[in-house]
């Protein structure tokens, strides 16, 4: 697979800790969303295949809330997030 990273830059206003890693204030954090959405530890051995059942609410509740980031998250979330969720329902 061709790996293309769609980076999300998160310059924290204060230091942030992720597990045992400390990121000092002003550090740019790049999240490889493409890689995250195909991580076998999260999605299973068939992570490269589209499986709509993965998004069943019962299964989704067992995953980390930031394991799927189609529209980013937090204060810089895509403004179309609510609209697309309403369209899907």
PDB file of N, CA and C in Angstrom:
ATOM      1  N   UNK A   1       0.825  -1.190   0.000  1.00  0.00           N
ATOM      2  CA  UNK A   1       0.000   0.000   0.000  1.00  0.00           C
ATOM      3  C   UNK A   1       0.865   1.247   0.000  1.00  0.00           C
ATOM      4  N   UNK A   2       0.422   2.243  -0.713  1.00  0.00           N
ATOM      5  CA  UNK A   2       1.060   3.547  -0.679  1.00  0.00           C
ATOM      6  C   UNK A   2       0.583   4.250   0.584  1.00  0.00           C
ATOM      7  N   UNK A   3       1.498   4.644   1.423  1.00  0.00           N
ATOM      8  CA  UNK A   3       1.132   5.300   2.675  1.00  0.00           C
ATOM      9  C   UNK A   3       1.211   6.806   2.487  1.00  0.00           C
ATOM     10  N   UNK A   4       0.086   7.449   2.646  1.00  0.00           N
ATOM     11  CA  UNK A   4       0.013   8.906   2.575  1.00  0.00           C
ATOM     12  C   UNK A   4      -0.523   9.374   3.909  1.00  0.00           C
ATOM     13  N   UNK A   5       0.225  10.176   4.599  1.00  0.00           N
ATOM     14  CA  UNK A   5      -0.211  10.680   5.903  1.00  0.00           C
ATOM     15  C   UNK A   5      -0.990  11.964   5.709  1.00  0.00           C
ATOM     16  N   UNK A   6      -2.151  12.027   6.303  1.00  0.00           N
ATOM     17  CA  UNK A   6      -2.924  13.255   6.343  1.00  0.00           C
ATOM     18  C   UNK A   6      -2.705  13.838   7.738  1.00  0.00           C
ATOM     19  N   UNK A   7      -1.740  14.735   7.870  1.00  0.00           N
ATOM     20  CA  UNK A   7      -1.363  15.168   9.219  1.00  0.00           C
ATOM     21  C   UNK A   7      -2.375  16.089   9.870  1.00  0.00           C
ATOM     22  N   UNK A   8      -2.464  15.959  11.171  1.00  0.00           N
ATOM     23  CA  UNK A   8      -3.219  16.882  12.003  1.00  0.00           C
ATOM     24  C   UNK A   8      -2.204  17.520  12.938  1.00  0.00           C
ATOM     25  N   UNK A   9      -2.064  18.808  12.871  1.00  0.00           N
ATOM     26  CA  UNK A   9      -1.099  19.500  13.702  1.00  0.00           C
ATOM     27  C   UNK A   9      -1.784  20.020  14.947  1.00  0.00           C
ATOM     28  N   UNK A  10      -1.270  19.649  16.087  1.00  0.00           N
ATOM     29  CA  UNK A  10      -1.860  20.038  17.359  1.00  0.00           C
ATOM     30  C   UNK A  10      -0.812  20.725  18.227  1.00  0.00           C
ATOM     31  N   UNK A  11      -0.613  22.022  18.049  1.00  0.00           N
ATOM     32  CA  UNK A  11       0.352  22.695  18.928  1.00  0.00           C
ATOM     33  C   UNK A  11      -0.281  22.939  20.292  1.00  0.00           C
ATOM     34  N   UNK A  12       0.081  22.176  21.301  1.00  0.00           N
ATOM     35  CA  UNK A  12      -0.540  22.349  22.612  1.00  0.00           C
ATOM     36  C   UNK A  12      -0.127  23.656  23.266  1.00  0.00           C
ATOM     37  N   UNK A  13      -1.056  24.248  23.999  1.00  0.00           N
ATOM     38  CA  UNK A  13      -0.764  25.497  24.709  1.00  0.00           C
ATOM     39  C   UNK A  13       0.038  25.226  25.977  1.00  0.00           C
ATOM     40  N   UNK A  14      -0.015  24.005  26.467  1.00  0.00           N
ATOM     41  CA  UNK A  14       0.793  23.614  27.629  1.00  0.00           C
ATOM     42  C   UNK A  14       1.288  22.195  27.387  1.00  0.00           C
ATOM     43  N   UNK A  15       2.171  21.726  28.178  1.00  0.00           N
ATOM     44  CA  UNK A  15       2.712  20.382  28.003  1.00  0.00           C
ATOM     45  C   UNK A  15       1.625  19.322  28.078  1.00  0.00           C
ATOM     46  N   UNK A  16       1.815  18.238  27.346  1.00  0.00           N
ATOM     47  CA  UNK A  16       0.834  17.162  27.300  1.00  0.00           C
ATOM     48  C   UNK A  16       1.549  15.841  27.526  1.00  0.00           C
ATOM     49  N   UNK A  17       0.894  14.914  28.223  1.00  0.00           N
ATOM     50  CA  UNK A  17       1.450  13.584  28.420  1.00  0.00           C
ATOM     51  C   UNK A  17       0.595  12.544  27.731  1.00  0.00           C
ATOM     52  N   UNK A  18       1.229  11.668  26.971  1.00  0.00           N
ATOM     53  CA  UNK A  18       0.544  10.557  26.319  1.00  0.00           C
ATOM     54  C   UNK A  18       1.225   9.298  26.817  1.00  0.00           C
ATOM     55  N   UNK A  19       0.500   8.526  27.635  1.00  0.00           N
ATOM     56  CA  UNK A  19       1.061   7.374  28.329  1.00  0.00           C
ATOM     57  C   UNK A  19       2.320   7.822  29.058  1.00  0.00           C
ATOM     58  N   UNK A  20       3.507   7.312  28.686  1.00  0.00           N
ATOM     59  CA  UNK A  20       4.720   7.707  29.397  1.00  0.00           C
ATOM     60  C   UNK A  20       5.580   8.665  28.578  1.00  0.00           C
ATOM     61  N   UNK A  21       4.997   9.276  27.546  1.00  0.00           N
ATOM     62  CA  UNK A  21       5.718  10.229  26.703  1.00  0.00           C
ATOM     63  C   UNK A  21       5.262  11.641  27.035  1.00  0.00           C
ATOM     64  N   UNK A  22       6.204  12.517  27.310  1.00  0.00           N
ATOM     65  CA  UNK A  22       5.887  13.914  27.621  1.00  0.00           C
ATOM     66  C   UNK A  22       6.187  14.789  26.413  1.00  0.00           C
ATOM     67  N   UNK A  23       5.219  15.580  25.977  1.00  0.00           N
ATOM     68  CA  UNK A  23       5.405  16.517  24.880  1.00  0.00           C
ATOM     69  C   UNK A  23       5.449  17.928  25.447  1.00  0.00           C
ATOM     70  N   UNK A  24       6.557  18.629  25.275  1.00  0.00           N
ATOM     71  CA  UNK A  24       6.641  19.977  25.818  1.00  0.00           C
ATOM     72  C   UNK A  24       5.749  20.954  25.053  1.00  0.00           C
ATOM     73  N   UNK A  25       5.461  22.060  25.684  1.00  0.00           N
ATOM     74  CA  UNK A  25       4.636  23.112  25.102  1.00  0.00           C
ATOM     75  C   UNK A  25       5.192  23.540  23.741  1.00  0.00           C
ATOM     76  N   UNK A  26       4.299  23.701  22.749  1.00  0.00           N
ATOM     77  CA  UNK A  26       4.703  24.145  21.427  1.00  0.00           C
ATOM     78  C   UNK A  26       5.129  23.043  20.482  1.00  0.00           C
ATOM     79  N   UNK A  27       5.083  21.790  20.912  1.00  0.00           N
ATOM     80  CA  UNK A  27       5.457  20.665  20.055  1.00  0.00           C
ATOM     81  C   UNK A  27       4.369  20.427  19.020  1.00  0.00           C
ATOM     82  N   UNK A  28       4.751  20.237  17.760  1.00  0.00           N
ATOM     83  CA  UNK A  28       3.788  19.869  16.721  1.00  0.00           C
ATOM     84  C   UNK A  28       3.643  18.361  16.705  1.00  0.00           C
ATOM     85  N   UNK A  29       2.427  17.893  16.775  1.00  0.00           N
ATOM     86  CA  UNK A  29       2.127  16.470  16.795  1.00  0.00           C
ATOM     87  C   UNK A  29       1.464  16.103  15.472  1.00  0.00           C
ATOM     88  N   UNK A  30       2.016  15.132  14.763  1.00  0.00           N
ATOM     89  CA  UNK A  30       1.457  14.687  13.489  1.00  0.00           C
ATOM     90  C   UNK A  30       0.846  13.309  13.696  1.00  0.00           C
ATOM     91  N   UNK A  31      -0.430  13.181  13.388  1.00  0.00           N
ATOM     92  CA  UNK A  31      -1.135  11.914  13.539  1.00  0.00           C
ATOM     93  C   UNK A  31      -1.330  11.304  12.157  1.00  0.00           C
ATOM     94  N   UNK A  32      -0.845  10.096  11.944  1.00  0.00           N
ATOM     95  CA  UNK A  32      -1.022   9.394  10.681  1.00  0.00           C
ATOM     96  C   UNK A  32      -2.402   8.737  10.711  1.00  0.00           C
ATOM     97  N   UNK A  33      -3.407   9.474  10.285  1.00  0.00           N
ATOM     98  CA  UNK A  33      -4.785   8.989  10.338  1.00  0.00           C
ATOM     99  C   UNK A  33      -4.977   7.777   9.426  1.00  0.00           C
ATOM    100  N   UNK A  34      -4.338   7.789   8.267  1.00  0.00           N
ATOM    101  CA  UNK A  34      -4.423   6.651   7.346  1.00  0.00           C
ATOM    102  C   UNK A  34      -3.938   5.381   8.046  1.00  0.00           C
ATOM    103  N   UNK A  35      -2.806   5.471   8.720  1.00  0.00           N
ATOM    104  CA  UNK A  35      -2.260   4.320   9.431  1.00  0.00           C
ATOM    105  C   UNK A  35      -3.120   3.918  10.621  1.00  0.00           C
ATOM    106  N   UNK A  36      -3.645   4.895  11.334  1.00  0.00           N
ATOM    107  CA  UNK A  36      -4.507   4.627  12.487  1.00  0.00           C
ATOM    108  C   UNK A  36      -5.743   3.845  12.070  1.00  0.00           C
ATOM    109  N   UNK A  37      -6.329   4.205  10.938  1.00  0.00           N
ATOM    110  CA  UNK A  37      -7.556   3.555  10.481  1.00  0.00           C
ATOM    111  C   UNK A  37      -7.313   2.169   9.888  1.00  0.00           C
ATOM    112  N   UNK A  38      -6.058   1.760   9.780  1.00  0.00           N
ATOM    113  CA  UNK A  38      -5.723   0.432   9.270  1.00  0.00           C
ATOM    114  C   UNK A  38      -4.873  -0.373  10.247  1.00  0.00           C
ATOM    115  N   UNK A  39      -4.878   0.021  11.488  1.00  0.00           N
ATOM    116  CA  UNK A  39      -4.064  -0.626  12.526  1.00  0.00           C
ATOM    117  C   UNK A  39      -4.733  -1.939  12.958  1.00  0.00           C
ATOM    118  N   UNK A  40      -4.034  -3.033  12.750  1.00  0.00           N
ATOM    119  CA  UNK A  40      -4.600  -4.352  13.050  1.00  0.00           C
ATOM    120  C   UNK A  40      -4.868  -4.551  14.536  1.00  0.00           C
ATOM    121  N   UNK A  41      -4.102  -3.896  15.404  1.00  0.00           N
ATOM    122  CA  UNK A  41      -4.330  -4.021  16.848  1.00  0.00           C
ATOM    123  C   UNK A  41      -5.695  -3.452  17.248  1.00  0.00           C
ATOM    124  N   UNK A  42      -6.207  -2.527  16.471  1.00  0.00           N
ATOM    125  CA  UNK A  42      -7.511  -1.916  16.769  1.00  0.00           C
ATOM    126  C   UNK A  42      -8.622  -2.589  15.974  1.00  0.00           C
ATOM    127  N   UNK A  43      -8.407  -2.781  14.659  1.00  0.00           N
ATOM    128  CA  UNK A  43      -9.469  -3.194  13.749  1.00  0.00           C
ATOM    129  C   UNK A  43      -9.457  -4.679  13.407  1.00  0.00           C
ATOM    130  N   UNK A  44      -8.411  -5.406  13.794  1.00  0.00           N
ATOM    131  CA  UNK A  44      -8.344  -6.838  13.511  1.00  0.00           C
ATOM    132  C   UNK A  44      -7.515  -7.139  12.276  1.00  0.00           C
ATOM    133  N   UNK A  45      -7.372  -8.414  11.975  1.00  0.00           N
ATOM    134  CA  UNK A  45      -6.514  -8.864  10.875  1.00  0.00           C
ATOM    135  C   UNK A  45      -7.004  -8.384   9.514  1.00  0.00           C
ATOM    136  N   UNK A  46      -8.300  -8.097   9.402  1.00  0.00           N
ATOM    137  CA  UNK A  46      -8.843  -7.627   8.126  1.00  0.00           C
ATOM    138  C   UNK A  46      -9.004  -6.102   8.116  1.00  0.00           C
ATOM    139  N   UNK A  47      -8.105  -5.411   8.778  1.00  0.00           N
ATOM    140  CA  UNK A  47      -8.192  -3.953   8.897  1.00  0.00           C
ATOM    141  C   UNK A  47      -8.166  -3.242   7.557  1.00  0.00           C
ATOM    142  N   UNK A  48      -7.588  -3.872   6.547  1.00  0.00           N
ATOM    143  CA  UNK A  48      -7.494  -3.254   5.222  1.00  0.00           C
ATOM    144  C   UNK A  48      -8.794  -3.363   4.426  1.00  0.00           C
ATOM    145  N   UNK A  49      -9.761  -4.126   4.915  1.00  0.00           N
ATOM    146  CA  UNK A  49     -11.038  -4.307   4.225  1.00  0.00           C
ATOM    147  C   UNK A  49     -12.123  -3.422   4.829  1.00  0.00           C
ATOM    148  N   UNK A  50     -13.060  -2.973   3.999  1.00  0.00           N
ATOM    149  CA  UNK A  50     -14.196  -2.208   4.502  1.00  0.00           C
ATOM    150  C   UNK A  50     -15.211  -3.163   5.099  1.00  0.00           C
ATOM    151  N   UNK A  51     -15.555  -2.945   6.350  1.00  0.00           N
ATOM    152  CA  UNK A  51     -16.523  -3.783   7.046  1.00  0.00           C
ATOM    153  C   UNK A  51     -17.446  -2.865   7.842  1.00  0.00           C
ATOM    154  N   UNK A  52     -18.642  -2.581   7.338  1.00  0.00           N
ATOM    155  CA  UNK A  52     -19.551  -1.660   8.028  1.00  0.00           C
ATOM    156  C   UNK A  52     -19.930  -2.113   9.432  1.00  0.00           C
ATOM    157  N   UNK A  53     -19.844  -3.408   9.714  1.00  0.00           N
ATOM    158  CA  UNK A  53     -20.189  -3.910  11.049  1.00  0.00           C
ATOM    159  C   UNK A  53     -19.257  -3.361  12.134  1.00  0.00           C
ATOM    160  N   UNK A  54     -18.081  -2.890  11.749  1.00  0.00           N
ATOM    161  CA  UNK A  54     -17.155  -2.307  12.731  1.00  0.00           C
ATOM    162  C   UNK A  54     -17.745  -1.091  13.418  1.00  0.00           C
ATOM    163  N   UNK A  55     -18.696  -0.444  12.763  1.00  0.00           N
ATOM    164  CA  UNK A  55     -19.262   0.786  13.290  1.00  0.00           C
ATOM    165  C   UNK A  55     -20.589   0.562  14.010  1.00  0.00           C
ATOM    166  N   UNK A  56     -20.919  -0.693  14.244  1.00  0.00           N
ATOM    167  CA  UNK A  56     -22.065  -1.044  15.076  1.00  0.00           C
ATOM    168  C   UNK A  56     -21.822  -0.455  16.464  1.00  0.00           C
ATOM    169  N   UNK A  57     -22.824   0.179  17.045  1.00  0.00           N
ATOM    170  CA  UNK A  57     -22.635   0.854  18.335  1.00  0.00           C
ATOM    171  C   UNK A  57     -22.132  -0.087  19.426  1.00  0.00           C
ATOM    172  N   UNK A  58     -22.570  -1.336  19.407  1.00  0.00           N
ATOM    173  CA  UNK A  58     -22.118  -2.276  20.433  1.00  0.00           C
ATOM    174  C   UNK A  58     -20.620  -2.551  20.308  1.00  0.00           C
ATOM    175  N   UNK A  59     -20.126  -2.662  19.075  1.00  0.00           N
ATOM    176  CA  UNK A  59     -18.698  -2.899  18.873  1.00  0.00           C
ATOM    177  C   UNK A  59     -17.889  -1.619  19.070  1.00  0.00           C
ATOM    178  N   UNK A  60     -18.433  -0.508  18.646  1.00  0.00           N
ATOM    179  CA  UNK A  60     -17.714   0.768  18.739  1.00  0.00           C
ATOM    180  C   UNK A  60     -17.482   1.183  20.187  1.00  0.00           C
ATOM    181  N   UNK A  61     -18.357   0.807  21.087  1.00  0.00           N
ATOM    182  CA  UNK A  61     -18.194   1.177  22.495  1.00  0.00           C
ATOM    183  C   UNK A  61     -16.998   0.504  23.143  1.00  0.00           C
ATOM    184  N   UNK A  62     -16.515  -0.587  22.559  1.00  0.00           N
ATOM    185  CA  UNK A  62     -15.357  -1.299  23.105  1.00  0.00           C
ATOM    186  C   UNK A  62     -14.032  -0.708  22.650  1.00  0.00           C
ATOM    187  N   UNK A  63     -14.058   0.187  21.663  1.00  0.00           N
ATOM    188  CA  UNK A  63     -12.837   0.795  21.140  1.00  0.00           C
ATOM    189  C   UNK A  63     -12.571   2.140  21.791  1.00  0.00           C
ATOM    190  N   UNK A  64     -11.327   2.551  21.724  1.00  0.00           N
ATOM    191  CA  UNK A  64     -10.949   3.876  22.213  1.00  0.00           C
ATOM    192  C   UNK A  64     -11.689   4.928  21.396  1.00  0.00           C
ATOM    193  N   UNK A  65     -12.186   5.997  22.016  1.00  0.00           N
ATOM    194  CA  UNK A  65     -12.964   6.994  21.269  1.00  0.00           C
ATOM    195  C   UNK A  65     -12.184   7.701  20.163  1.00  0.00           C
ATOM    196  N   UNK A  66     -10.851   7.689  20.232  1.00  0.00           N
ATOM    197  CA  UNK A  66     -10.053   8.332  19.196  1.00  0.00           C
ATOM    198  C   UNK A  66      -9.413   7.334  18.238  1.00  0.00           C
ATOM    199  N   UNK A  67      -9.961   6.113  18.150  1.00  0.00           N
ATOM    200  CA  UNK A  67      -9.413   5.132  17.222  1.00  0.00           C
ATOM    201  C   UNK A  67      -9.919   5.358  15.801  1.00  0.00           C
ATOM    202  N   UNK A  68     -10.962   6.163  15.633  1.00  0.00           N
ATOM    203  CA  UNK A  68     -11.499   6.491  14.313  1.00  0.00           C
ATOM    204  C   UNK A  68     -11.670   7.998  14.244  1.00  0.00           C
ATOM    205  N   UNK A  69     -10.887   8.645  13.380  1.00  0.00           N
ATOM    206  CA  UNK A  69     -10.880  10.115  13.296  1.00  0.00           C
ATOM    207  C   UNK A  69     -11.151  10.594  11.871  1.00  0.00           C
ATOM    208  N   UNK A  70     -12.338  10.334  11.320  1.00  0.00           N
ATOM    209  CA  UNK A  70     -12.578  10.763   9.950  1.00  0.00           C
ATOM    210  C   UNK A  70     -12.693  12.273   9.799  1.00  0.00           C
ATOM    211  N   UNK A  71     -13.087  12.963  10.848  1.00  0.00           N
ATOM    212  CA  UNK A  71     -13.299  14.408  10.782  1.00  0.00           C
ATOM    213  C   UNK A  71     -12.456  15.154  11.805  1.00  0.00           C
ATOM    214  N   UNK A  72     -11.363  14.563  12.254  1.00  0.00           N
ATOM    215  CA  UNK A  72     -10.533  15.100  13.332  1.00  0.00           C
ATOM    216  C   UNK A  72     -11.329  15.024  14.635  1.00  0.00           C
ATOM    217  N   UNK A  73     -10.918  15.777  15.646  1.00  0.00           N
ATOM    218  CA  UNK A  73     -11.600  15.718  16.929  1.00  0.00           C
ATOM    219  C   UNK A  73     -11.200  16.912  17.764  1.00  0.00           C
ATOM    220  N   UNK A  74     -11.918  17.122  18.845  1.00  0.00           N
ATOM    221  CA  UNK A  74     -11.588  18.211  19.748  1.00  0.00           C
ATOM    222  C   UNK A  74     -12.051  19.563  19.231  1.00  0.00           C
ATOM    223  N   UNK A  75     -11.317  20.606  19.586  1.00  0.00           N
ATOM    224  CA  UNK A  75     -11.730  21.960  19.228  1.00  0.00           C
ATOM    225  C   UNK A  75     -11.562  22.264  17.741  1.00  0.00           C
ATOM    226  N   UNK A  76     -10.791  21.445  17.028  1.00  0.00           N
ATOM    227  CA  UNK A  76     -10.578  21.682  15.590  1.00  0.00           C
ATOM    228  C   UNK A  76     -11.309  20.661  14.726  1.00  0.00           C
ATOM    229  N   UNK A  77     -12.418  20.177  15.215  1.00  0.00           N
ATOM    230  CA  UNK A  77     -13.192  19.181  14.488  1.00  0.00           C
ATOM    231  C   UNK A  77     -13.801  19.818  13.235  1.00  0.00           C
ATOM    232  N   UNK A  78     -13.988  19.021  12.208  1.00  0.00           N
ATOM    233  CA  UNK A  78     -14.576  19.478  10.950  1.00  0.00           C
ATOM    234  C   UNK A  78     -15.994  19.999  11.184  1.00  0.00           C
ATOM    235  N   UNK A  79     -16.332  21.119  10.571  1.00  0.00           N
ATOM    236  CA  UNK A  79     -17.669  21.693  10.779  1.00  0.00           C
ATOM    237  C   UNK A  79     -18.764  20.854  10.119  1.00  0.00           C
ATOM    238  N   UNK A  80     -18.395  19.945   9.237  1.00  0.00           N
ATOM    239  CA  UNK A  80     -19.378  19.090   8.585  1.00  0.00           C
ATOM    240  C   UNK A  80     -19.704  17.816   9.340  1.00  0.00           C
ATOM    241  N   UNK A  81     -19.082  17.596  10.494  1.00  0.00           N
ATOM    242  CA  UNK A  81     -19.276  16.364  11.256  1.00  0.00           C
ATOM    243  C   UNK A  81     -20.736  16.138  11.611  1.00  0.00           C
ATOM    244  N   UNK A  82     -21.393  17.125  12.182  1.00  0.00           N
ATOM    245  CA  UNK A  82     -22.781  16.972  12.612  1.00  0.00           C
ATOM    246  C   UNK A  82     -23.686  16.735  11.405  1.00  0.00           C
ATOM    247  N   UNK A  83     -23.436  17.463  10.313  1.00  0.00           N
ATOM    248  CA  UNK A  83     -24.261  17.301   9.118  1.00  0.00           C
ATOM    249  C   UNK A  83     -24.171  15.884   8.567  1.00  0.00           C
ATOM    250  N   UNK A  84     -22.978  15.336   8.441  1.00  0.00           N
ATOM    251  CA  UNK A  84     -22.835  14.004   7.869  1.00  0.00           C
ATOM    252  C   UNK A  84     -23.434  12.941   8.784  1.00  0.00           C
ATOM    253  N   UNK A  85     -23.354  13.137  10.088  1.00  0.00           N
ATOM    254  CA  UNK A  85     -23.974  12.180  11.016  1.00  0.00           C
ATOM    255  C   UNK A  85     -25.503  12.218  10.871  1.00  0.00           C
ATOM    256  N   UNK A  86     -26.078  13.416  10.700  1.00  0.00           N
ATOM    257  CA  UNK A  86     -27.523  13.534  10.497  1.00  0.00           C
ATOM    258  C   UNK A  86     -27.944  12.872   9.179  1.00  0.00           C
ATOM    259  N   UNK A  87     -27.120  12.999   8.140  1.00  0.00           N
ATOM    260  CA  UNK A  87     -27.424  12.402   6.854  1.00  0.00           C
ATOM    261  C   UNK A  87     -27.384  10.870   6.948  1.00  0.00           C
ATOM    262  N   UNK A  88     -26.443  10.333   7.723  1.00  0.00           N
ATOM    263  CA  UNK A  88     -26.296   8.880   7.839  1.00  0.00           C
ATOM    264  C   UNK A  88     -27.452   8.262   8.615  1.00  0.00           C
ATOM    265  N   UNK A  89     -28.037   8.995   9.533  1.00  0.00           N
ATOM    266  CA  UNK A  89     -29.110   8.445  10.384  1.00  0.00           C
ATOM    267  C   UNK A  89     -30.400   8.479   9.691  1.00  0.00           C
TER     268      UNK A  89
END
